[in-house]
Amino acid sequence: MTVRAALRLGGVVGAAVVVLAGCGSIPADTEDTLDRARGGTLVVGVSEHPPWTSASPSGAVTGTEAELVEGFAQGIGADVEWHVGPESVLARTIEEGGVDIVIGGLTSSSPWTTHMALTRPYTQAQTEDGKTRDMVMGVPKGENALMVALERHLAEQHGEI
C-alpha cells in the first residue's frame, strides 16, 4: 500500500467514525415515546373492529390486535392504558400525542396516513367481498424507534424473524 492510499483509507475511516458518532441512537423517536413507555405506560387507542379489537362496557379490550399490543407492552415492561373511540377521533388524538399506538382493523389503505404513520403490513385478511387487505397499526409520525420495535414484535409473532 502506498502512502497516498494509506492516507486516503485513513481519511475514509476517520470520516466514517465522525458520521457514526454523530448519529447517536438510530432509529430515534422525536418525542421519546418508546423510552417513556418502557417500564411505564403504553397508551393505546382502540377502534372497535372485531375480530381485531373488541371493547366491553367494563373497559376490557380483547381481540387479536389487543393481544399483539399486550405482548409488545409486556416486552418493553409497560402497562397498557386503553382509549376506546372511533378512528376519526383516534387519528386526531395520536397526531396530538394523546395515544402511542392506534389499533382496530386498520389496513394499509387507511385514510389516516396524514395523521399517523402506519406499520408495514404484519398479516393479511380477506374482506367480505373477497379482497385481500394488509393489516397495519398506527404510531405517531416521527416515532421511529417505537415503529421499529413494534414492527419487530409483529414480525416475531408472525414467524418472520
Short mmCIF file of C-alpha atoms in Angstrom, two decimals:
data_model
loop_
_atom_site.label_atom_id
_atom_site.label_comp_id
_atom_site.label_asym_id
_atom_site.label_seq_id
_atom_site.Cartn_x
_atom_site.Cartn_y
_atom_site.Cartn_z
CA MET A 1 0.00 0.00 0.00
CA THR A 2 1.35 3.37 -0.95
CA VAL A 3 1.47 6.31 1.43
CA ARG A 4 -1.17 8.06 -0.64
CA ALA A 5 -3.51 5.05 -0.50
CA ALA A 6 -2.94 4.72 3.26
CA LEU A 7 -3.80 8.40 3.77
CA ARG A 8 -6.92 8.05 1.65
CA LEU A 9 -8.02 4.97 3.61
CA GLY A 10 -7.33 6.77 6.89
CA GLY A 11 -9.43 9.72 5.72
CA VAL A 12 -12.35 7.48 4.79
CA VAL A 13 -12.21 5.62 8.12
CA GLY A 14 -11.95 8.92 10.04
CA ALA A 15 -14.94 10.38 8.20
CA ALA A 16 -16.96 7.24 8.87
CA VAL A 17 -16.17 7.42 12.59
CA VAL A 18 -17.26 11.07 12.72
CA VAL A 19 -20.50 10.34 10.85
CA LEU A 20 -21.37 7.31 13.00
CA ALA A 21 -20.56 9.14 16.25
CA GLY A 22 -22.88 11.98 15.23
CA CYS A 23 -25.77 9.66 14.51
CA GLY A 24 -26.39 8.75 18.15
CA SER A 25 -29.05 6.11 18.57
CA ILE A 26 -30.81 5.14 15.35
CA PRO A 27 -33.73 4.84 14.99
CA ALA A 28 -34.87 7.54 17.39
CA ASP A 29 -38.19 8.99 18.45
CA THR A 30 -38.77 12.72 18.12
CA GLU A 31 -40.89 12.67 21.31
CA ASP A 32 -39.13 9.76 23.10
CA THR A 33 -42.34 7.73 23.11
CA LEU A 34 -40.65 4.31 23.33
CA ASP A 35 -38.34 5.43 26.16
CA ARG A 36 -41.28 6.95 28.06
CA ALA A 37 -43.38 3.80 27.66
CA ARG A 38 -40.58 1.41 28.74
CA GLY A 39 -41.28 0.43 32.31
CA GLY A 40 -44.27 2.81 32.34
CA THR A 41 -47.49 3.05 30.38
CA LEU A 42 -48.18 2.41 26.71
CA VAL A 43 -51.28 4.40 25.73
CA VAL A 44 -53.23 2.57 23.01
CA GLY A 45 -56.14 3.96 21.02
CA VAL A 46 -58.67 1.27 20.11
CA SER A 47 -61.33 1.42 17.47
CA GLU A 48 -63.77 -1.47 17.78
CA HIS A 49 -63.40 -3.80 14.85
CA PRO A 50 -63.94 -7.49 15.70
CA PRO A 51 -62.11 -9.85 15.50
CA TRP A 52 -59.16 -7.44 15.63
CA THR A 53 -60.43 -5.47 18.62
CA SER A 54 -63.46 -5.51 20.88
CA ALA A 55 -64.22 -3.33 23.88
CA SER A 56 -66.63 -4.31 26.63
CA PRO A 57 -68.69 -1.80 28.61
CA SER A 58 -66.41 -2.53 31.57
CA GLY A 59 -63.45 -1.18 29.59
CA ALA A 60 -61.81 -4.54 28.88
CA VAL A 61 -60.26 -4.74 25.40
CA THR A 62 -59.87 -8.06 23.59
CA GLY A 63 -59.11 -9.30 20.10
CA THR A 64 -56.10 -10.37 18.09
CA GLU A 65 -54.60 -6.88 17.83
CA ALA A 66 -55.20 -6.24 21.53
CA GLU A 67 -53.26 -9.44 22.30
CA LEU A 68 -50.43 -8.38 19.97
CA VAL A 69 -50.17 -4.97 21.65
CA GLU A 70 -50.30 -6.51 25.13
CA GLY A 71 -47.40 -8.79 24.14
CA PHE A 72 -45.46 -5.80 22.84
CA ALA A 73 -46.13 -3.87 26.05
CA GLN A 74 -45.01 -6.83 28.14
CA GLY A 75 -41.79 -6.98 26.10
CA ILE A 76 -40.95 -3.39 26.97
CA GLY A 77 -42.13 -3.70 30.57
CA ALA A 78 -45.13 -1.42 30.10
CA ASP A 79 -48.72 -1.49 31.26
CA VAL A 80 -51.38 -0.80 28.64
CA GLU A 81 -53.86 2.06 29.03
CA TRP A 82 -56.72 1.67 26.55
CA HIS A 83 -58.57 4.60 24.98
CA VAL A 84 -61.61 3.43 23.00
CA GLY A 85 -63.05 5.64 20.29
CA PRO A 86 -63.86 5.99 16.63
CA GLU A 87 -60.97 6.02 14.15
CA SER A 88 -61.53 9.67 13.27
CA VAL A 89 -61.13 10.74 16.91
CA LEU A 90 -58.14 8.43 17.48
CA ALA A 91 -56.45 9.80 14.35
CA ARG A 92 -56.59 13.33 15.78
CA THR A 93 -55.59 12.09 19.24
CA ILE A 94 -52.46 10.30 18.01
CA GLU A 95 -51.49 13.34 15.95
CA GLU A 96 -51.74 15.49 19.10
CA GLY A 97 -49.67 12.98 21.14
CA GLY A 98 -52.58 11.63 23.17
CA VAL A 99 -52.01 7.96 22.31
CA ASP A 100 -48.90 5.97 21.39
CA ILE A 101 -50.44 3.33 19.11
CA VAL A 102 -53.77 3.04 17.28
CA ILE A 103 -55.30 -0.37 16.57
CA GLY A 104 -58.64 -1.56 15.30
CA GLY A 105 -58.51 -3.30 11.96
CA LEU A 106 -56.52 -0.62 10.17
CA THR A 107 -55.39 -1.57 6.68
CA SER A 108 -52.54 -0.27 4.56
CA SER A 109 -55.13 1.72 2.56
CA SER A 110 -56.23 3.60 5.68
CA PRO A 111 -57.21 7.23 5.04
CA TRP A 112 -55.44 8.28 8.27
CA THR A 113 -51.90 8.46 6.87
CA THR A 114 -51.98 12.24 7.16
CA HIS A 115 -52.41 11.82 10.94
CA MET A 116 -50.21 8.80 11.76
CA ALA A 117 -47.50 6.56 10.39
CA LEU A 118 -48.60 3.02 9.55
CA THR A 119 -46.54 -0.05 10.33
CA ARG A 120 -45.62 -2.32 7.49
CA PRO A 121 -48.29 -4.98 6.98
CA TYR A 122 -47.98 -7.68 9.61
CA THR A 123 -50.62 -10.01 8.18
CA GLN A 124 -53.29 -10.20 5.50
CA ALA A 125 -57.04 -10.66 5.82
CA GLN A 126 -59.86 -11.45 3.44
CA THR A 127 -62.71 -8.97 3.33
CA GLU A 128 -66.36 -9.85 2.83
CA ASP A 129 -66.03 -9.01 -0.87
CA GLY A 130 -63.14 -11.47 -1.25
CA LYS A 131 -60.38 -8.87 -1.48
CA THR A 132 -57.13 -9.24 0.44
CA ARG A 133 -56.19 -6.42 2.82
CA ASP A 134 -52.86 -5.78 4.51
CA MET A 135 -53.35 -5.25 8.25
CA VAL A 136 -51.34 -2.49 9.96
CA MET A 137 -51.20 -0.45 13.16
CA GLY A 138 -50.66 3.29 13.58
CA VAL A 139 -47.95 5.12 15.53
CA PRO A 140 -47.25 8.85 15.82
CA LYS A 141 -45.27 10.29 12.94
CA GLY A 142 -41.60 10.69 13.81
CA GLU A 143 -41.61 7.97 16.49
CA ASN A 144 -39.22 5.76 14.55
CA ALA A 145 -37.82 3.76 17.49
CA LEU A 146 -41.37 2.88 18.55
CA MET A 147 -42.23 1.95 14.95
CA VAL A 148 -39.19 -0.33 14.56
CA ALA A 149 -39.74 -2.00 17.95
CA LEU A 150 -43.44 -2.62 17.21
CA GLU A 151 -42.75 -3.90 13.70
CA ARG A 152 -40.06 -6.23 15.07
CA HIS A 153 -42.54 -7.59 17.64
CA LEU A 154 -45.20 -8.10 14.96
CA ALA A 155 -42.71 -9.87 12.69
CA GLU A 156 -41.63 -12.14 15.55
CA GLN A 157 -45.24 -13.00 16.37
CA HIS A 158 -45.91 -13.95 12.75
CA GLY A 159 -42.76 -16.06 12.40
CA GLU A 160 -40.94 -13.70 10.05
CA ILE A 161 -37.93 -13.42 12.36
#
